[in-house]
Structures are given as C-alpha cells and as structure tokens.
Tab-separated table of C-alpha atoms in Angstrom:
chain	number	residue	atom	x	y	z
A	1	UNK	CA	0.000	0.000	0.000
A	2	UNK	CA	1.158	3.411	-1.041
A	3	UNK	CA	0.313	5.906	2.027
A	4	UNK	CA	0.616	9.707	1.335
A	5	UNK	CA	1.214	11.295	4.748
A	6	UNK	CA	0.929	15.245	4.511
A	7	UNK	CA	3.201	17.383	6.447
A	8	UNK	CA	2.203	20.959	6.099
A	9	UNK	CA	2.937	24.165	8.574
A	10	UNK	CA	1.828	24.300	11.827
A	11	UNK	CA	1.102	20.192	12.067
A	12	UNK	CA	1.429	18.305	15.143
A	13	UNK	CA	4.728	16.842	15.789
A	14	UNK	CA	3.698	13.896	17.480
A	15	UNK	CA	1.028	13.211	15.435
A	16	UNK	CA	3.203	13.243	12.073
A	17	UNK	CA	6.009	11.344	13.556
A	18	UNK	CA	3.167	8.535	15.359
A	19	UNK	CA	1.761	7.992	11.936
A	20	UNK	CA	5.387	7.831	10.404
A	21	UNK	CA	6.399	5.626	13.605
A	22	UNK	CA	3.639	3.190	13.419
A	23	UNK	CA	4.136	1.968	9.843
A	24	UNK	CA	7.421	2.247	9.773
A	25	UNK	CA	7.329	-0.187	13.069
A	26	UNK	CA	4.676	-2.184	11.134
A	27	UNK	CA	6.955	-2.651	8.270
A	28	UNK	CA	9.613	-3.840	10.300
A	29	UNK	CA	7.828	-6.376	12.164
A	30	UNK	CA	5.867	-8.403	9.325
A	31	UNK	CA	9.081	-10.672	8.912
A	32	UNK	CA	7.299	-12.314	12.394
A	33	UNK	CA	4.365	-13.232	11.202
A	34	UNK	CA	3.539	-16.901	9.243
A	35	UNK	CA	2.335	-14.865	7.184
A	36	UNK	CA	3.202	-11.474	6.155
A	37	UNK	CA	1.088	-8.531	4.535
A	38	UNK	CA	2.960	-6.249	1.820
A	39	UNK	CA	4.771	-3.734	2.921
A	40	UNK	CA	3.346	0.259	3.109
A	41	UNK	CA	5.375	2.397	1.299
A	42	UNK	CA	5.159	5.781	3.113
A	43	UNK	CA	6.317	8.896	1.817
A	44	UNK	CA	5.460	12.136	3.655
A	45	UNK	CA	4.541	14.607	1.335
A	46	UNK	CA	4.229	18.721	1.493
A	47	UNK	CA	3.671	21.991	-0.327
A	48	UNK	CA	7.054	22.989	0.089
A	49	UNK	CA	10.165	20.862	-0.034
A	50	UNK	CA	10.683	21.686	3.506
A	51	UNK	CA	7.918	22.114	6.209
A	52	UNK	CA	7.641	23.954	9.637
A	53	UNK	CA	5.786	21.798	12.396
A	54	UNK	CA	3.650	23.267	15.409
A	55	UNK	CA	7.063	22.777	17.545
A	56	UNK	CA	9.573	24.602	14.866
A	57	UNK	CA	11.243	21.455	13.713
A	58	UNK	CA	11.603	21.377	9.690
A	59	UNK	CA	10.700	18.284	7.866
A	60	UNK	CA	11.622	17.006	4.265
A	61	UNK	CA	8.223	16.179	2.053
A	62	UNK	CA	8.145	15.046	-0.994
A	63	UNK	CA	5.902	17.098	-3.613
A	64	UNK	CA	2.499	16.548	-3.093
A	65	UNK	CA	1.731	14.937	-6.671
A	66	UNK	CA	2.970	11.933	-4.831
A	67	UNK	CA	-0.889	11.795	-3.461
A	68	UNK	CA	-2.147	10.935	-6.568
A	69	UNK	CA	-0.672	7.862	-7.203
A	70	UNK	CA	-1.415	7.136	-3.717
A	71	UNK	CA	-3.662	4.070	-2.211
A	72	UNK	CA	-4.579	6.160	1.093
A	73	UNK	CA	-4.090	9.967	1.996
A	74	UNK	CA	-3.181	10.764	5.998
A	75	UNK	CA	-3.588	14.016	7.591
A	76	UNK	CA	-2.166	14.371	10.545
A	77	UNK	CA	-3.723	17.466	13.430
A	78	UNK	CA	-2.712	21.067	13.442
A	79	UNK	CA	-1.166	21.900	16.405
A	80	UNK	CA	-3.816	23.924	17.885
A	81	UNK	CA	-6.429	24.049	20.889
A	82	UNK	CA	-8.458	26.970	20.620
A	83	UNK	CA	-11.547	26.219	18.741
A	84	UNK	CA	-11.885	29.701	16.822
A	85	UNK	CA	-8.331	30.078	15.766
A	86	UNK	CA	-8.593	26.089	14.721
A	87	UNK	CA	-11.579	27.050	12.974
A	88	UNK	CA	-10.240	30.048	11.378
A	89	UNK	CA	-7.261	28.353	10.067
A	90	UNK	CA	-9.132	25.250	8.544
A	91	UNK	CA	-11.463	27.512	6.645
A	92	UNK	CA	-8.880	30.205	6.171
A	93	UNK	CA	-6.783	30.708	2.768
A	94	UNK	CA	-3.939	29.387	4.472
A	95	UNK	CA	-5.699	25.709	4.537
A	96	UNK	CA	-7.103	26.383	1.066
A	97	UNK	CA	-4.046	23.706	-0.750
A	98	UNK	CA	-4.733	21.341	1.433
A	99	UNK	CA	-8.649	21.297	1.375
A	100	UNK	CA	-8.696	20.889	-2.241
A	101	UNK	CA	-5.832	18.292	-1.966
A	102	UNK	CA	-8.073	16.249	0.265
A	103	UNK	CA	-11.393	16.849	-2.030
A	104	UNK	CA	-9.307	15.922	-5.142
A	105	UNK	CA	-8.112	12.762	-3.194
A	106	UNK	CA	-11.626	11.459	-2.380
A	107	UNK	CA	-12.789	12.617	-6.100
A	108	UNK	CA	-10.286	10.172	-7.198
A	109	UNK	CA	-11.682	7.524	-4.552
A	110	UNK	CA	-8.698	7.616	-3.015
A	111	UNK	CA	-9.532	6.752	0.992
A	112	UNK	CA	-8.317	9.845	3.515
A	113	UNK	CA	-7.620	9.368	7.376
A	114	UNK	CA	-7.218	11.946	9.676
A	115	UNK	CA	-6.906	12.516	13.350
A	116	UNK	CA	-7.512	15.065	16.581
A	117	UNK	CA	-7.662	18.471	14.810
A	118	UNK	CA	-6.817	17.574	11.496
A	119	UNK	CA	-10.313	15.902	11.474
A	120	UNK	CA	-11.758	19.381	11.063
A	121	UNK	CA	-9.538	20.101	7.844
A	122	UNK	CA	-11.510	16.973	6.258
A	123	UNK	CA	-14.704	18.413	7.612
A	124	UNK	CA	-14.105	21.947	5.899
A	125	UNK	CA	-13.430	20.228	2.806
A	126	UNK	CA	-16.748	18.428	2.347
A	127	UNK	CA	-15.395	14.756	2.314
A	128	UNK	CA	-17.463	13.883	5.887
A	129	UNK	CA	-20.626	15.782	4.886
A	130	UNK	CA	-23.411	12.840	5.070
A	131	UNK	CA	-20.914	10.121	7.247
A	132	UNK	CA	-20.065	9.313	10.511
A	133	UNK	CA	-16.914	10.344	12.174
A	134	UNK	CA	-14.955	11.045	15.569
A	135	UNK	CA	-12.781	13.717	16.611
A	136	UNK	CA	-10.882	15.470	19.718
A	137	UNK	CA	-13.791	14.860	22.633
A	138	UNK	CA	-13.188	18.046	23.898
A	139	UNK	CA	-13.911	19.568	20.855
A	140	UNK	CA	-16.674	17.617	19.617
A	141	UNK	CA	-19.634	20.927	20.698
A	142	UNK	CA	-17.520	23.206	18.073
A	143	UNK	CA	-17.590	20.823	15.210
A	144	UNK	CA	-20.678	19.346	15.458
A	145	UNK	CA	-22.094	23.264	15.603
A	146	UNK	CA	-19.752	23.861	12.628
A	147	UNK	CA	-20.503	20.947	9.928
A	148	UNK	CA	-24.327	19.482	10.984
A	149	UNK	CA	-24.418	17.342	7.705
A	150	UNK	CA	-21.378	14.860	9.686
A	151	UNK	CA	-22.545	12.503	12.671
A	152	UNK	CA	-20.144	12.982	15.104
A	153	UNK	CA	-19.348	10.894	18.060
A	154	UNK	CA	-16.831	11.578	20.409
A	155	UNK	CA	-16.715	9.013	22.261
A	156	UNK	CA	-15.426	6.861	19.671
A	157	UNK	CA	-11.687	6.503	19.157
A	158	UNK	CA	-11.414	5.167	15.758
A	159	UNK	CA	-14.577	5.561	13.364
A	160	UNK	CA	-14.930	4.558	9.252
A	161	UNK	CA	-17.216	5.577	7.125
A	162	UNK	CA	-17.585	6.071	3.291
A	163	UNK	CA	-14.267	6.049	2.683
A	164	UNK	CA	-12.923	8.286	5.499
A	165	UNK	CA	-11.367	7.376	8.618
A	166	UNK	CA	-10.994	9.501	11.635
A	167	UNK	CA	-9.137	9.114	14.983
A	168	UNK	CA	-9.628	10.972	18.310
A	169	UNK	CA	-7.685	13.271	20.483
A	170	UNK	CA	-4.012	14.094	20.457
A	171	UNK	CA	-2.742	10.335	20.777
A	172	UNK	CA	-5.000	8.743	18.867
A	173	UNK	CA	-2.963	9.523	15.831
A	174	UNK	CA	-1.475	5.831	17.240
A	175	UNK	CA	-5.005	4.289	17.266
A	176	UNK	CA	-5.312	5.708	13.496
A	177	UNK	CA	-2.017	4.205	12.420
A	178	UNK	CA	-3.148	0.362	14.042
A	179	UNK	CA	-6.507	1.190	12.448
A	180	UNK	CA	-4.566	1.379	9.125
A	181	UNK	CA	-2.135	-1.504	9.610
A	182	UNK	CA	-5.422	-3.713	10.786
A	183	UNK	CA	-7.426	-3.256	7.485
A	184	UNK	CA	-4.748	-4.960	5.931
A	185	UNK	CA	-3.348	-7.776	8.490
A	186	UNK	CA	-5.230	-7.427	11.768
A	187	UNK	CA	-2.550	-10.257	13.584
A	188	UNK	CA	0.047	-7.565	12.200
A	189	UNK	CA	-1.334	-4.824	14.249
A	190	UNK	CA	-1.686	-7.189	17.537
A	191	UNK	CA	1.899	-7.328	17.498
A	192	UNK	CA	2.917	-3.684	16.859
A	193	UNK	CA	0.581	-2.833	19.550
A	194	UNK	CA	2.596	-5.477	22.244
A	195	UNK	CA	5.310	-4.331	20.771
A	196	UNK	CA	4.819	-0.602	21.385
A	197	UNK	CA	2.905	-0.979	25.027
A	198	UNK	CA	-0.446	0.550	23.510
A	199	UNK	CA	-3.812	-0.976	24.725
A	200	UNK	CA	-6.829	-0.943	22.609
A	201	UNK	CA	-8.909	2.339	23.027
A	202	UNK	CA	-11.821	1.497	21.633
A	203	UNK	CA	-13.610	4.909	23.287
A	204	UNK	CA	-12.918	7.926	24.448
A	205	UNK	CA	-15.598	8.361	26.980
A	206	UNK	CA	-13.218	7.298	29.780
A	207	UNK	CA	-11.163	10.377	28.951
A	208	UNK	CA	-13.762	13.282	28.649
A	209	UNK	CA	-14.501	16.009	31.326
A	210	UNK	CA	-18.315	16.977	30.969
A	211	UNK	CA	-17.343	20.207	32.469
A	212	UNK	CA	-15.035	20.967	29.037
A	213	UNK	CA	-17.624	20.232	27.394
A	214	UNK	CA	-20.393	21.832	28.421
A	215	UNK	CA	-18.584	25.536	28.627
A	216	UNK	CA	-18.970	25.792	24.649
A	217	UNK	CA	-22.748	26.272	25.141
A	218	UNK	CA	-24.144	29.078	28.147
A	219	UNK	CA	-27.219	27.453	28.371
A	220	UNK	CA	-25.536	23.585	28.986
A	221	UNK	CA	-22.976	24.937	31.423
A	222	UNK	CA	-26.030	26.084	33.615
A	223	UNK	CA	-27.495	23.145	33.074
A	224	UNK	CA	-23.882	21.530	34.532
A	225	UNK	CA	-23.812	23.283	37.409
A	226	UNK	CA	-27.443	22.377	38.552
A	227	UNK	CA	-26.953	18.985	37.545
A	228	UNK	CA	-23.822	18.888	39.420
A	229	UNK	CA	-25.437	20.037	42.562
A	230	UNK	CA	-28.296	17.248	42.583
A	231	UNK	CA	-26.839	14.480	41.609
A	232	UNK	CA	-27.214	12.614	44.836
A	233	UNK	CA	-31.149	13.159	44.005
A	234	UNK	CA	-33.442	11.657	41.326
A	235	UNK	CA	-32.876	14.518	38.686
A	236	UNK	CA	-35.847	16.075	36.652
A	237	UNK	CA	-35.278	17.662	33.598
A	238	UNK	CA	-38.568	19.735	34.126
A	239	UNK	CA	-37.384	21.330	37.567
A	240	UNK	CA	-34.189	21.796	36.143
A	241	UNK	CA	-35.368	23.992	32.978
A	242	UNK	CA	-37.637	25.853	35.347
A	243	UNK	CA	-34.533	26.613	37.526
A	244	UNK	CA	-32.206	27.927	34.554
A	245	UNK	CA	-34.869	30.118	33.559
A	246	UNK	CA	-35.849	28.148	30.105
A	247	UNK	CA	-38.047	26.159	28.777
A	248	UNK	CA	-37.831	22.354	28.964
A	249	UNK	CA	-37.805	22.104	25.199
A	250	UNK	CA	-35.007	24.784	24.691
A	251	UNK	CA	-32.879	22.694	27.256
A	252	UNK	CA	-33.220	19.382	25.181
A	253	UNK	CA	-32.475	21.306	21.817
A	254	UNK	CA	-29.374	22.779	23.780
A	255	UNK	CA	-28.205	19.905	24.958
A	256	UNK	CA	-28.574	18.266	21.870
A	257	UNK	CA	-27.147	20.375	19.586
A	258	UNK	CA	-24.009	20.909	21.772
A	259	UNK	CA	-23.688	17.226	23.051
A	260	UNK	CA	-25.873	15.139	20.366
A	261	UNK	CA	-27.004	13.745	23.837
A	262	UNK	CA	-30.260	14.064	25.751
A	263	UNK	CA	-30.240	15.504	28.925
A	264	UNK	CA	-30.490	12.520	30.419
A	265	UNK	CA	-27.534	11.246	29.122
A	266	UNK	CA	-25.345	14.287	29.878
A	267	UNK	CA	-26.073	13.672	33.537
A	268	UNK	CA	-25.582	10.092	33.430
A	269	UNK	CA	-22.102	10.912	32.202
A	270	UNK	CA	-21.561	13.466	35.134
A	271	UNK	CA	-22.742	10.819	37.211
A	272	UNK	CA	-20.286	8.386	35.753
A	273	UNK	CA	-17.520	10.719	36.252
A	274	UNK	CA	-18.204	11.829	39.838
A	275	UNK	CA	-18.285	7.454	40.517
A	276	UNK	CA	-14.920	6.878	38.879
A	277	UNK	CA	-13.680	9.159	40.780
A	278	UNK	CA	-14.900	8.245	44.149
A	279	UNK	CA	-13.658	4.649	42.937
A	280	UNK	CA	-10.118	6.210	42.485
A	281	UNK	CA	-9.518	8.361	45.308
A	282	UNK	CA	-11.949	6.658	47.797
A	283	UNK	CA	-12.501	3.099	49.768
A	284	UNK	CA	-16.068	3.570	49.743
A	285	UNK	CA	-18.152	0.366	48.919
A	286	UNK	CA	-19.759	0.963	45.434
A	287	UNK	CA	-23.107	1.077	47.088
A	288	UNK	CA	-22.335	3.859	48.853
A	289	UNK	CA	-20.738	5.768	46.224
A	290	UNK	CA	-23.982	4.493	43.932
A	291	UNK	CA	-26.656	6.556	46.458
A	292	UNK	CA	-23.923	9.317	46.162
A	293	UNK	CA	-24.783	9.833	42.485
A	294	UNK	CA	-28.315	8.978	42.512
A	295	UNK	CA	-28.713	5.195	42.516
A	296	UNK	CA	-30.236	3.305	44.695
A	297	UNK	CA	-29.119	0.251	43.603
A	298	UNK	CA	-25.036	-0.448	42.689
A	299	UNK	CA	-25.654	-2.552	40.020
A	300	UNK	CA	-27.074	0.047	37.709
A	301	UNK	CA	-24.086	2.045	38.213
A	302	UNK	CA	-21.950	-1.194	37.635
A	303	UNK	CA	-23.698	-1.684	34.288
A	304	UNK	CA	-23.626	1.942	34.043
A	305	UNK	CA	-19.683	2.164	34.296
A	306	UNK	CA	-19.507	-0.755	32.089
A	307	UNK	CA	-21.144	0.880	29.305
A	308	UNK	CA	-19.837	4.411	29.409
A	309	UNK	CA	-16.098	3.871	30.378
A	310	UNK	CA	-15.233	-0.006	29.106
A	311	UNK	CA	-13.933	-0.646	32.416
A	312	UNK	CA	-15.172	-2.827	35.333
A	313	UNK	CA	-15.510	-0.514	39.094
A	314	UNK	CA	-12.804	-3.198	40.417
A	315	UNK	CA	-10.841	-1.970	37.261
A	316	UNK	CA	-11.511	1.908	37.937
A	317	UNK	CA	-11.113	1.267	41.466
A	318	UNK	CA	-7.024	-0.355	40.879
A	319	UNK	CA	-6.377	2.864	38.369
C-alpha cells in the first residue's frame, strides 16, 4: 500500500512522527508473522520541499503529486487548541491547498484518514458531509455546531465511514495508524501494539470532562452546574429547565445540539464521572458511592460504568 502522509505548517509533531512511527514499526515487524502482509510504502509529502511543524522542527516532504498515485491519503492534526483560531485556520486561505488536496483525493476515490484536529480540515473540505466520524472529545460541541451534515461521536476513538477514517484526540494519531495496519493484516497490528505498550482504546468516553464540554454552550454549562449540585437526588429535567430560567424544550435542543445527547444522558455521564472518581480516590463500597450519584441500587451504576467507560468498578477502582 502506497500511504501519502501530509506534512504541512503548523502540524502536530507527534502526530506526524506517530503515523510515520507506526508503519514504519509495522513494516519492520511483518518478517514475524507466518504470514506477512505487503509492505506500506510511506512517503510524507508537502507543499514545500521543507515544512515547519507546530514545535519549529523542519521536515523534508516530498511534492504533493505523490498523493495521486497514492492508495490512502493521511492528515495528521494542526497543532492547535483553541476552537476559533482552529476554525479560522481550517477555513482560512492558508488551509485552502490542502482542502482541495483532500477533495481531489476522495474525487479520485482515493480513501483519507485523519486525526484530533486535522479531522476538522476533512470536515471543511466536504469529504465527511453525510458520514459518521470522531474527533478530539473536547472539541466535539464546536464541530458538530460547525458541519451538521457529519454525525459525530466523540466518544469513539477510531470511526470509518464512506471512505474516510478519523481518529480521536491528540494520541489517537497511534489508534489511526493500528486502524490502518489492521485493514490490511489485523494479527500484524496485535503485534505492533505489544510491541509498542499501547492498549486498545476502543472509546474515548473514559477520557472526557463533561465540564469541558459543556462551557462551549451558556445554556448547557447552567445546566452543569445544577446537575452537578443534585446528583445525589433523582434529577428532573422539568425542575431543572424551570430553575435555569428556560423552557424544557429549549434545554433538550441545547443539549442536543451541543452534546448530540439528551439531557439525560449528559447527567448520566456526570454521574459516571463523579463514581470513577470516588472509585479512584476513595474506599467507599460501590453502594455507597452508587446513592452518592443517585442510585439506589449499585448494580445500575456497575452496568452503568460498564457501558460508558469499558472498564469494570474493580478496574476503575485499581487505576
């Protein structure tokens, strides 16, 4: 497989070099197997013969004609956290080479991946309009406001759809690189993944903080900090409207909107997170920390945990 990895100004230096790392590591290692899957021939690619990263390193690319001969197109994340200057860079003439680079790729049928940030560069080109698709968790409110014709779910780590795969936060440019190496020999990216120390992340939910999250939107941090304060009690989303001041309705279209959640489930995952960390930090029996965030019985917060995080409370509990 040819793989077209583009390096452009700005990118995130552990993201390019964990892609990079990855196959190269994959490439190394198919010798072990029975056996082995063809090799990926890699070759980072840029606008300029030599590119600037998000930490001031330079980087050699290749021209970025080299795409079209390619058999999968990788974008790594910009190195940048604040929504609106992320935003205004994706969509800015700065990002213009690149956003037609990706369109032209998936005109071509060429398949794109992308990770973290750079998830929002494939967004502003069109390619995820209609599909499913993950990104950064903590960013998830600002692109789902941004580009309503994708599905986003942040909670996954590695999603594929139509021809596009995207990757989580930060370090899930590793998750995206195993994701690649597994469409072709899944046994192959077993052993990179002993071989490297990386456990399988299938979600992101363990990681989010519901309190980053809900700052994007006015009306759903209100909503937070009510919820927050009540949820040792059974928790009605009527009583908590009429305490913010709004209507019922314009509480479940926040929510919604922001979260692609129901109320409901927002406090379910504050509830979740105030138990795993009780679990952590505590010795309290999990039916005491289960009446502490509104359950009356522990096994519907075990199931509960189970379902949200991917971990056991005995396994939250030894973290």
């Amino acid at each position: 497989m040819d793989v077209a990895v583009l390096a452009y100004d700005g990118v995130f230096d552990s993201g390019l070099a964990a892609l990079l790392d990855v196959l190269e590591g994959a490439n190394s290692m198919r010798g072990e197997l029975p056996q082995p899957p063809p090799a990926w021939n890699v070759t980072t690619i840029g606008f300029r013969r030599r590119i600037r990263t998000g930490a001031g390193h330079l980087v050699e690319a290749a021209p970025v004609g080299a795409a079209e001969d390619a058999d999968l197109l990788v974008v790594p994340a910009l190195a940048e956290r604040r929504p609106d200057a992320l935003i205004a860079h994706v969509s800015g003439p700065a990002a213009a080479p690149a956003r037609r680079l990706v369109a032209t790729a998936r005109e071509r049928g060429t398949p794109v991946a992308s990770a973290c940030t750079g998830t929002f560069l494939l967004a502003e080109s069109g390619v995820l309009d209609g599909l499913d698709a993950t990104t950064s968790w903590w960013l998830a409110p600002y692109f789902r406001k941004r580009y309503p014709a994708v599905t986003v779910d942040q909670t996954r780590m590695v999603t594929s759809s139509g021809g596009v795969t995207t990757a989580g936060a930060a370090f899930g440019h590793v998750d995206l690189a195993l994701a690649i190496v597994r469409m072709t020999s899944p046994a192959l990216a077993e052993l990179v993944a002993r071989y490297l120390v990386v456990d399988e992340r299938p979600s992101q939910a363990a990681y989010a903080i519901s309190s980053a999250l809900a700052q994007s939107d006015p009306t759903l941090a209100a909503f937070e900090r009510w919820a927050r304060g009540h949820l040792d009690q059974p928790i009605s989303i009527a009583d908590a409207a009429r305490a913010m001041g709004v209507s019922e309705r314009t509480l479940q279209r926040a929510v919604r909107r922001t979260l692609g959640t129901s109320p409901v489930g927002f406090v379910q995952d504050l509830r979740v997170e105030r138990a795993s960390h009780l679990l952590r930090t505590t010795d309290l029996p999990l039916e005491v920390i289960a009446r502490k965030v509104g359950y009356e019985h522990a096994n519907t917060l075990r199931i509960l945990l189970r379902e949200r995080t991917g971990a056991t409370a005995s396994a939250l509990r030894a973290r």
